Amino acid sequence: MVTSFTVKSVATFISKEKTLGRFRDLVSLSSMENQTKDKIYFYYNHTDSCNSARWTARESYKFMYERPWQDVLHFFSNVVNARLTLSTVFGTDNSPQTYIDVVDDDYKTLELCDEKEERFGRWERVTFKIILSYSGYAFDGWQKQPGLNTVQEIVEKSLGRFVDDKKARLLKEKSKPLEGCAVVAGRTDKGVSAIRQVCSFYTWRKDVKPCDIEGEINSAAPGKLRVVSVSEVSRVFHPNFSAKWRRYLYIFPLNDQENEKQCCENVKEVESFSFARNCNEPSNKCVESSSSENVENLIIGNNKEFEAPNKPTCFSVCRINQLLRHLEGKLLSYNMFARDTKASRNIGPPTECFMYHARAAEARIPCSVHEEGRKVMCVELVANRFLRKMVRVLVATSIREAAAGAEEDVLLKLMEATCRRATAPPAPPDGLCLVDVGYTDFNPKNCLIP
């Protein structure tokens, strides 16, 4: 049996199918909204006196993101392109460009020994140390990922020109693109900028010069990615394993209405809020449902039961500085301040970090709207290592606790929590910048914030 269709009947059929498809989408969307409304949220039960004044994850997220971040992004872009330096903000000569441009003396000594001995086999290779500066807003992070614009992909494509003939032949046989291999000191997330990121590249070719590498990378993404320096180092140099410390700077923009007078009234605001409320808070001390749970998903939904009007929103930069200073000179487990890592597999040494320097200070960055500049809070953290999103969680949690009027050792107490929901969701990546990586012992005199 043969069925004939006219053009009109086919068009009518397609129209009905589209209508039915839209209806299914609407039903699905409505069902998702109802599930979201009915969803049960878990909150960590803080037992201190300022529990009722502490922001929920949703409130913290809103407070962090409703900021003039474009001013911070513009400032980082100017620093990346060498139009400004960090000394513009702090008014000191302790800018990384002035004192961090050397490799550990041990590597220099080894390099001199290498020159006295004839190299054979894999020891003939030449290793280059490459210091990069890039704007976070222009990339999807450092690590190469399919379909994303990452710093590693651009750098390795540029280095493909300098690989040796043997590697080029192997890549061709495997139908792989001609790319070099760049090892990095630390991977940055999407949106995070870097002023002096360190990576290395090695090749067996003898005709490669540092200026050639610099020119090739600089031409790949002008205005977004810039080479600070390229130097030949010993073959034992490793950007990650050889590093002794890393320095991060977080710039948090302050709104126009947030002035020092309001911040100083924070204590009175917290007291009046905490004691005026009926503290019949539910005791929902949560246990993570799975080791791979993402805390950032908790910000979506209706949290009316836990949210309260007129919670304290002012904080003192001096207070945040006091909170952070309790972390200095201690080897601590920052498991509660990490994200996107399995908590059950990160117990013990893998989560321990030694914090050399942790300070906060108020400063100003150039701004077209304000002639005197945009007022910001700068947080400088120097440690031997950092966990995933650790800096952003530390900044967001410090602001939340300062606004709630928590005790000075609250960050230390939060490390003993049983759930990562005890800490705040990560602050926006727009304000974070990897300043530099050190390969000599940390010198406290070379701090941005004294």
PDB file of C-alpha atoms in Angstrom, residues 105-342:
ATOM      1  CA  ASP A 105      71.026  29.140  42.482  1.00  0.00           C
ATOM      2  CA  ASP A 106      71.043  25.329  42.631  1.00  0.00           C
ATOM      3  CA  TYR A 107      69.857  25.197  39.023  1.00  0.00           C
ATOM      4  CA  LYS A 108      72.551  27.671  37.947  1.00  0.00           C
ATOM      5  CA  THR A 109      75.209  25.523  39.609  1.00  0.00           C
ATOM      6  CA  LEU A 110      73.916  22.427  37.877  1.00  0.00           C
ATOM      7  CA  GLU A 111      73.900  24.291  34.565  1.00  0.00           C
ATOM      8  CA  LEU A 112      77.602  25.133  34.982  1.00  0.00           C
ATOM      9  CA  CYS A 113      78.356  21.476  35.710  1.00  0.00           C
ATOM     10  CA  ASP A 114      76.472  20.486  32.561  1.00  0.00           C
ATOM     11  CA  GLU A 115      78.673  22.743  30.462  1.00  0.00           C
ATOM     12  CA  LYS A 116      81.820  20.967  31.674  1.00  0.00           C
ATOM     13  CA  GLU A 117      80.492  17.541  30.701  1.00  0.00           C
ATOM     14  CA  GLU A 118      79.513  16.404  27.246  1.00  0.00           C
ATOM     15  CA  ARG A 119      75.824  15.567  27.028  1.00  0.00           C
ATOM     16  CA  PHE A 120      74.423  12.448  25.378  1.00  0.00           C
ATOM     17  CA  GLY A 121      70.948  11.043  24.734  1.00  0.00           C
ATOM     18  CA  ARG A 122      68.108  12.678  26.614  1.00  0.00           C
ATOM     19  CA  TRP A 123      70.557  14.911  28.493  1.00  0.00           C
ATOM     20  CA  GLU A 124      71.236  16.787  25.268  1.00  0.00           C
ATOM     21  CA  ARG A 125      67.876  18.479  25.440  1.00  0.00           C
ATOM     22  CA  VAL A 126      67.570  22.202  26.096  1.00  0.00           C
ATOM     23  CA  THR A 127      65.022  23.410  28.682  1.00  0.00           C
ATOM     24  CA  PHE A 128      63.488  26.874  28.559  1.00  0.00           C
ATOM     25  CA  LYS A 129      61.759  28.671  31.412  1.00  0.00           C
ATOM     26  CA  ILE A 130      58.895  30.811  30.079  1.00  0.00           C
ATOM     27  CA  ILE A 131      57.181  33.457  32.233  1.00  0.00           C
ATOM     28  CA  LEU A 132      53.728  34.374  30.942  1.00  0.00           C
ATOM     29  CA  SER A 133      51.195  37.073  31.667  1.00  0.00           C
ATOM     30  CA  TYR A 134      47.575  36.694  30.540  1.00  0.00           C
ATOM     31  CA  SER A 135      44.090  38.126  31.106  1.00  0.00           C
ATOM     32  CA  GLY A 136      41.721  35.598  32.648  1.00  0.00           C
ATOM     33  CA  TYR A 137      38.574  36.955  30.984  1.00  0.00           C
ATOM     34  CA  ALA A 138      39.921  35.980  27.542  1.00  0.00           C
ATOM     35  CA  PHE A 139      40.531  32.284  28.298  1.00  0.00           C
ATOM     36  CA  ASP A 140      38.773  29.209  29.647  1.00  0.00           C
ATOM     37  CA  GLY A 141      41.569  28.559  32.122  1.00  0.00           C
ATOM     38  CA  TRP A 142      45.044  27.122  31.605  1.00  0.00           C
ATOM     39  CA  GLN A 143      44.451  23.413  31.037  1.00  0.00           C
ATOM     40  CA  LYS A 144      43.818  22.271  27.484  1.00  0.00           C
ATOM     41  CA  GLN A 145      40.243  21.047  26.945  1.00  0.00           C
ATOM     42  CA  PRO A 146      38.429  20.065  23.742  1.00  0.00           C
ATOM     43  CA  GLY A 147      36.482  22.922  22.184  1.00  0.00           C
ATOM     44  CA  LEU A 148      37.681  25.552  24.666  1.00  0.00           C
ATOM     45  CA  ASN A 149      40.044  28.482  24.298  1.00  0.00           C
ATOM     46  CA  THR A 150      42.761  27.778  26.862  1.00  0.00           C
ATOM     47  CA  VAL A 151      46.184  29.256  27.523  1.00  0.00           C
ATOM     48  CA  GLN A 152      47.918  25.877  27.313  1.00  0.00           C
ATOM     49  CA  GLU A 153      46.519  25.180  23.853  1.00  0.00           C
ATOM     50  CA  ILE A 154      47.731  28.510  22.475  1.00  0.00           C
ATOM     51  CA  VAL A 155      51.178  28.181  24.058  1.00  0.00           C
ATOM     52  CA  GLU A 156      51.710  24.603  22.891  1.00  0.00           C
ATOM     53  CA  LYS A 157      50.610  25.425  19.345  1.00  0.00           C
ATOM     54  CA  SER A 158      53.158  28.242  19.311  1.00  0.00           C
ATOM     55  CA  LEU A 159      55.869  25.897  20.621  1.00  0.00           C
ATOM     56  CA  GLY A 160      55.154  23.391  17.848  1.00  0.00           C
ATOM     57  CA  ARG A 161      57.520  25.289  15.616  1.00  0.00           C
ATOM     58  CA  PHE A 162      60.458  24.424  17.909  1.00  0.00           C
ATOM     59  CA  VAL A 163      59.995  20.674  18.436  1.00  0.00           C
ATOM     60  CA  ASP A 164      62.765  18.401  17.184  1.00  0.00           C
ATOM     61  CA  ASP A 165      62.478  16.311  14.022  1.00  0.00           C
ATOM     62  CA  LYS A 166      61.962  13.023  15.857  1.00  0.00           C
ATOM     63  CA  LYS A 167      58.992  14.282  17.826  1.00  0.00           C
ATOM     64  CA  ALA A 168      57.551  15.973  14.744  1.00  0.00           C
ATOM     65  CA  ARG A 169      57.725  12.668  12.869  1.00  0.00           C
ATOM     66  CA  LEU A 170      56.033  10.772  15.727  1.00  0.00           C
ATOM     67  CA  LEU A 171      53.218  13.321  15.931  1.00  0.00           C
ATOM     68  CA  LYS A 172      52.695  13.082  12.173  1.00  0.00           C
ATOM     69  CA  GLU A 173      52.538   9.275  12.289  1.00  0.00           C
ATOM     70  CA  LYS A 174      49.879   9.465  14.999  1.00  0.00           C
ATOM     71  CA  SER A 175      47.946  12.125  13.025  1.00  0.00           C
ATOM     72  CA  LYS A 176      48.341  14.570  15.876  1.00  0.00           C
ATOM     73  CA  PRO A 177      48.896  18.335  15.512  1.00  0.00           C
ATOM     74  CA  LEU A 178      52.436  19.659  15.665  1.00  0.00           C
ATOM     75  CA  GLU A 179      52.576  20.993  19.225  1.00  0.00           C
ATOM     76  CA  GLY A 180      55.153  21.361  21.953  1.00  0.00           C
ATOM     77  CA  CYS A 181      54.643  20.265  25.569  1.00  0.00           C
ATOM     78  CA  ALA A 182      54.376  23.000  28.196  1.00  0.00           C
ATOM     79  CA  VAL A 183      54.638  22.076  31.893  1.00  0.00           C
ATOM     80  CA  VAL A 184      53.136  24.714  34.199  1.00  0.00           C
ATOM     81  CA  ALA A 185      53.698  25.785  37.811  1.00  0.00           C
ATOM     82  CA  GLY A 186      49.980  25.801  38.602  1.00  0.00           C
ATOM     83  CA  ARG A 187      46.790  25.575  36.567  1.00  0.00           C
ATOM     84  CA  THR A 188      44.480  28.581  36.776  1.00  0.00           C
ATOM     85  CA  ASP A 189      40.700  28.339  36.429  1.00  0.00           C
ATOM     86  CA  LYS A 190      38.537  30.082  33.886  1.00  0.00           C
ATOM     87  CA  GLY A 191      38.530  33.834  34.441  1.00  0.00           C
ATOM     88  CA  VAL A 192      41.672  33.876  36.622  1.00  0.00           C
ATOM     89  CA  SER A 193      44.472  36.169  35.417  1.00  0.00           C
ATOM     90  CA  ALA A 194      48.229  35.732  35.823  1.00  0.00           C
ATOM     91  CA  ILE A 195      51.058  38.248  35.904  1.00  0.00           C
ATOM     92  CA  ARG A 196      54.019  35.876  36.103  1.00  0.00           C
ATOM     93  CA  GLN A 197      52.857  32.346  35.402  1.00  0.00           C
ATOM     94  CA  VAL A 198      55.791  29.962  34.932  1.00  0.00           C
ATOM     95  CA  CYS A 199      55.972  27.114  32.427  1.00  0.00           C
ATOM     96  CA  SER A 200      58.794  25.155  30.793  1.00  0.00           C
ATOM     97  CA  PHE A 201      59.466  23.601  27.392  1.00  0.00           C
ATOM     98  CA  TYR A 202      62.305  21.383  26.231  1.00  0.00           C
ATOM     99  CA  THR A 203      63.658  20.435  22.817  1.00  0.00           C
ATOM    100  CA  TRP A 204      66.680  18.665  21.315  1.00  0.00           C
ATOM    101  CA  ARG A 205      67.166  21.356  18.722  1.00  0.00           C
ATOM    102  CA  LYS A 206      70.241  23.551  19.209  1.00  0.00           C
ATOM    103  CA  ASP A 207      69.148  26.444  17.002  1.00  0.00           C
ATOM    104  CA  VAL A 208      66.221  27.597  19.186  1.00  0.00           C
ATOM    105  CA  LYS A 209      66.734  30.985  20.805  1.00  0.00           C
ATOM    106  CA  PRO A 210      64.705  32.545  23.651  1.00  0.00           C
ATOM    107  CA  CYS A 211      63.747  35.516  21.465  1.00  0.00           C
ATOM    108  CA  ASP A 212      62.244  33.135  18.892  1.00  0.00           C
ATOM    109  CA  ILE A 213      59.970  31.540  21.491  1.00  0.00           C
ATOM    110  CA  GLU A 214      58.965  34.939  22.851  1.00  0.00           C
ATOM    111  CA  GLY A 215      58.026  36.284  19.434  1.00  0.00           C
ATOM    112  CA  GLU A 216      56.024  33.208  18.448  1.00  0.00           C
ATOM    113  CA  ILE A 217      53.891  33.197  21.610  1.00  0.00           C
ATOM    114  CA  ASN A 218      53.367  36.969  21.610  1.00  0.00           C
ATOM    115  CA  SER A 219      51.931  36.809  18.094  1.00  0.00           C
ATOM    116  CA  ALA A 220      49.363  34.131  19.052  1.00  0.00           C
ATOM    117  CA  ALA A 221      47.003  36.277  21.161  1.00  0.00           C
ATOM    118  CA  PRO A 222      48.176  39.907  21.265  1.00  0.00           C
ATOM    119  CA  GLY A 223      46.646  41.995  24.031  1.00  0.00           C
ATOM    120  CA  LYS A 224      45.550  38.884  25.936  1.00  0.00           C
ATOM    121  CA  LEU A 225      48.729  36.829  26.306  1.00  0.00           C
ATOM    122  CA  ARG A 226      52.235  38.204  26.715  1.00  0.00           C
ATOM    123  CA  VAL A 227      55.640  36.671  27.357  1.00  0.00           C
ATOM    124  CA  VAL A 228      57.467  38.395  30.210  1.00  0.00           C
ATOM    125  CA  SER A 229      60.748  36.530  29.704  1.00  0.00           C
ATOM    126  CA  VAL A 230      62.283  33.364  28.274  1.00  0.00           C
ATOM    127  CA  SER A 231      65.532  31.905  29.620  1.00  0.00           C
ATOM    128  CA  GLU A 232      67.477  28.671  29.264  1.00  0.00           C
ATOM    129  CA  VAL A 233      67.673  26.697  32.507  1.00  0.00           C
ATOM    130  CA  SER A 234      69.015  23.397  33.765  1.00  0.00           C
ATOM    131  CA  ARG A 235      67.327  20.193  32.616  1.00  0.00           C
ATOM    132  CA  VAL A 236      66.345  19.425  36.259  1.00  0.00           C
ATOM    133  CA  PHE A 237      64.170  22.536  36.494  1.00  0.00           C
ATOM    134  CA  HIS A 238      60.444  21.793  36.912  1.00  0.00           C
ATOM    135  CA  PRO A 239      57.980  24.719  37.167  1.00  0.00           C
ATOM    136  CA  ASN A 240      55.740  22.896  39.635  1.00  0.00           C
ATOM    137  CA  PHE A 241      57.947  20.586  41.701  1.00  0.00           C
ATOM    138  CA  SER A 242      60.820  23.078  41.940  1.00  0.00           C
ATOM    139  CA  ALA A 243      58.586  25.884  43.223  1.00  0.00           C
ATOM    140  CA  LYS A 244      58.819  26.794  46.900  1.00  0.00           C
ATOM    141  CA  TRP A 245      55.870  29.177  47.080  1.00  0.00           C
ATOM    142  CA  ARG A 246      53.070  30.789  45.076  1.00  0.00           C
ATOM    143  CA  ARG A 247      51.567  34.234  45.503  1.00  0.00           C
ATOM    144  CA  TYR A 248      47.937  35.118  44.716  1.00  0.00           C
ATOM    145  CA  LEU A 249      46.280  38.513  44.848  1.00  0.00           C
ATOM    146  CA  TYR A 250      42.514  38.941  45.069  1.00  0.00           C
ATOM    147  CA  ILE A 251      41.042  42.370  44.327  1.00  0.00           C
ATOM    148  CA  PHE A 252      37.508  42.830  45.664  1.00  0.00           C
ATOM    149  CA  PRO A 253      35.770  46.007  44.393  1.00  0.00           C
ATOM    150  CA  LEU A 254      33.779  48.007  46.916  1.00  0.00           C
ATOM    151  CA  ASN A 255      30.513  49.661  45.963  1.00  0.00           C
ATOM    152  CA  ASP A 256      30.165  53.425  46.185  1.00  0.00           C
ATOM    153  CA  GLN A 257      27.958  53.270  49.264  1.00  0.00           C
ATOM    154  CA  GLU A 258      30.411  51.112  51.173  1.00  0.00           C
ATOM    155  CA  ASN A 259      32.673  53.450  53.114  1.00  0.00           C
ATOM    156  CA  GLU A 260      34.819  53.042  56.166  1.00  0.00           C
ATOM    157  CA  LYS A 261      32.212  54.625  58.439  1.00  0.00           C
ATOM    158  CA  GLN A 262      29.635  52.002  57.494  1.00  0.00           C
ATOM    159  CA  CYS A 263      32.182  49.235  57.989  1.00  0.00           C
ATOM    160  CA  CYS A 264      33.031  50.438  61.474  1.00  0.00           C
ATOM    161  CA  GLU A 265      29.332  50.215  62.408  1.00  0.00           C
ATOM    162  CA  ASN A 266      29.345  46.506  61.550  1.00  0.00           C
ATOM    163  CA  VAL A 267      29.701  45.363  65.167  1.00  0.00           C
ATOM    164  CA  LYS A 268      26.632  47.296  66.334  1.00  0.00           C
ATOM    165  CA  GLU A 269      24.675  46.073  63.318  1.00  0.00           C
ATOM    166  CA  VAL A 270      25.490  42.446  64.089  1.00  0.00           C
ATOM    167  CA  GLU A 271      24.605  42.768  67.757  1.00  0.00           C
ATOM    168  CA  SER A 272      21.247  44.425  67.081  1.00  0.00           C
ATOM    169  CA  PHE A 273      20.383  41.803  64.473  1.00  0.00           C
ATOM    170  CA  SER A 274      21.461  38.752  66.450  1.00  0.00           C
ATOM    171  CA  PHE A 275      19.699  39.580  69.715  1.00  0.00           C
ATOM    172  CA  ALA A 276      16.531  40.978  68.129  1.00  0.00           C
ATOM    173  CA  ARG A 277      15.846  37.763  66.264  1.00  0.00           C
ATOM    174  CA  ASN A 278      14.076  34.741  67.621  1.00  0.00           C
ATOM    175  CA  CYS A 279      16.854  32.181  67.285  1.00  0.00           C
ATOM    176  CA  ASN A 280      14.736  29.120  66.609  1.00  0.00           C
ATOM    177  CA  GLU A 281      17.042  27.928  63.844  1.00  0.00           C
ATOM    178  CA  PRO A 282      16.662  24.350  62.613  1.00  0.00           C
ATOM    179  CA  SER A 283      19.552  22.041  63.421  1.00  0.00           C
ATOM    180  CA  ASN A 284      20.509  20.641  60.028  1.00  0.00           C
ATOM    181  CA  LYS A 285      24.135  19.704  60.356  1.00  0.00           C
ATOM    182  CA  CYS A 286      24.642  18.169  56.972  1.00  0.00           C
ATOM    183  CA  VAL A 287      26.588  15.221  55.758  1.00  0.00           C
ATOM    184  CA  GLU A 288      27.705  15.338  52.137  1.00  0.00           C
ATOM    185  CA  SER A 289      25.553  13.061  50.050  1.00  0.00           C
ATOM    186  CA  SER A 290      28.445  12.263  47.734  1.00  0.00           C
ATOM    187  CA  SER A 291      32.158  12.938  47.656  1.00  0.00           C
ATOM    188  CA  SER A 292      31.846  14.719  44.308  1.00  0.00           C
ATOM    189  CA  GLU A 293      29.107  17.139  45.409  1.00  0.00           C
ATOM    190  CA  ASN A 294      29.464  20.652  43.999  1.00  0.00           C
ATOM    191  CA  VAL A 295      28.606  23.264  46.627  1.00  0.00           C
ATOM    192  CA  GLU A 296      28.036  25.955  44.014  1.00  0.00           C
ATOM    193  CA  ASN A 297      24.811  24.230  42.974  1.00  0.00           C
ATOM    194  CA  LEU A 298      23.290  25.120  46.340  1.00  0.00           C
ATOM    195  CA  ILE A 299      22.882  28.780  45.454  1.00  0.00           C
ATOM    196  CA  ILE A 300      19.919  28.094  43.144  1.00  0.00           C
ATOM    197  CA  GLY A 301      16.519  27.778  44.729  1.00  0.00           C
ATOM    198  CA  ASN A 302      14.153  29.288  47.247  1.00  0.00           C
ATOM    199  CA  ASN A 303      15.850  29.657  50.621  1.00  0.00           C
ATOM    200  CA  LYS A 304      13.170  31.743  52.339  1.00  0.00           C
ATOM    201  CA  GLU A 305      13.157  29.532  55.417  1.00  0.00           C
ATOM    202  CA  PHE A 306      16.780  30.341  56.170  1.00  0.00           C
ATOM    203  CA  GLU A 307      17.119  33.788  54.619  1.00  0.00           C
ATOM    204  CA  ALA A 308      16.230  36.730  56.819  1.00  0.00           C
ATOM    205  CA  PRO A 309      15.848  40.416  55.998  1.00  0.00           C
ATOM    206  CA  ASN A 310      18.329  43.038  57.150  1.00  0.00           C
ATOM    207  CA  LYS A 311      21.266  40.725  57.743  1.00  0.00           C
ATOM    208  CA  PRO A 312      24.540  42.642  58.252  1.00  0.00           C
ATOM    209  CA  THR A 313      26.149  43.476  54.905  1.00  0.00           C
ATOM    210  CA  CYS A 314      28.969  45.789  56.020  1.00  0.00           C
ATOM    211  CA  PHE A 315      32.421  44.488  56.821  1.00  0.00           C
ATOM    212  CA  SER A 316      35.706  45.966  57.913  1.00  0.00           C
ATOM    213  CA  VAL A 317      38.840  45.353  55.852  1.00  0.00           C
ATOM    214  CA  CYS A 318      40.821  45.543  59.084  1.00  0.00           C
ATOM    215  CA  ARG A 319      38.694  42.746  60.521  1.00  0.00           C
ATOM    216  CA  ILE A 320      39.333  40.530  57.490  1.00  0.00           C
ATOM    217  CA  ASN A 321      43.046  41.187  57.898  1.00  0.00           C
ATOM    218  CA  GLN A 322      42.796  39.995  61.509  1.00  0.00           C
ATOM    219  CA  LEU A 323      41.002  36.803  60.433  1.00  0.00           C
ATOM    220  CA  LEU A 324      43.575  35.992  57.758  1.00  0.00           C
ATOM    221  CA  ARG A 325      46.611  36.616  59.965  1.00  0.00           C
ATOM    222  CA  HIS A 326      45.644  33.611  62.105  1.00  0.00           C
ATOM    223  CA  LEU A 327      46.589  31.405  59.139  1.00  0.00           C
ATOM    224  CA  GLU A 328      50.173  32.648  58.871  1.00  0.00           C
ATOM    225  CA  GLY A 329      53.068  30.380  59.798  1.00  0.00           C
ATOM    226  CA  LYS A 330      50.908  27.263  60.145  1.00  0.00           C
ATOM    227  CA  LEU A 331      50.671  23.983  58.249  1.00  0.00           C
ATOM    228  CA  LEU A 332      46.926  23.359  58.048  1.00  0.00           C
ATOM    229  CA  SER A 333      44.489  21.190  56.150  1.00  0.00           C
ATOM    230  CA  TYR A 334      42.366  23.364  53.839  1.00  0.00           C
ATOM    231  CA  ASN A 335      40.017  20.568  52.832  1.00  0.00           C
ATOM    232  CA  MET A 336      36.936  22.593  53.829  1.00  0.00           C
ATOM    233  CA  PHE A 337      38.099  25.467  51.621  1.00  0.00           C
ATOM    234  CA  ALA A 338      38.579  23.365  48.472  1.00  0.00           C
ATOM    235  CA  ARG A 339      36.041  22.765  45.725  1.00  0.00           C
ATOM    236  CA  ASP A 340      35.593  20.351  42.812  1.00  0.00           C
ATOM    237  CA  THR A 341      37.728  17.737  44.541  1.00  0.00           C
ATOM    238  CA  LYS A 342      36.601  14.568  46.267  1.00  0.00           C
TER     239      LYS A 342
END
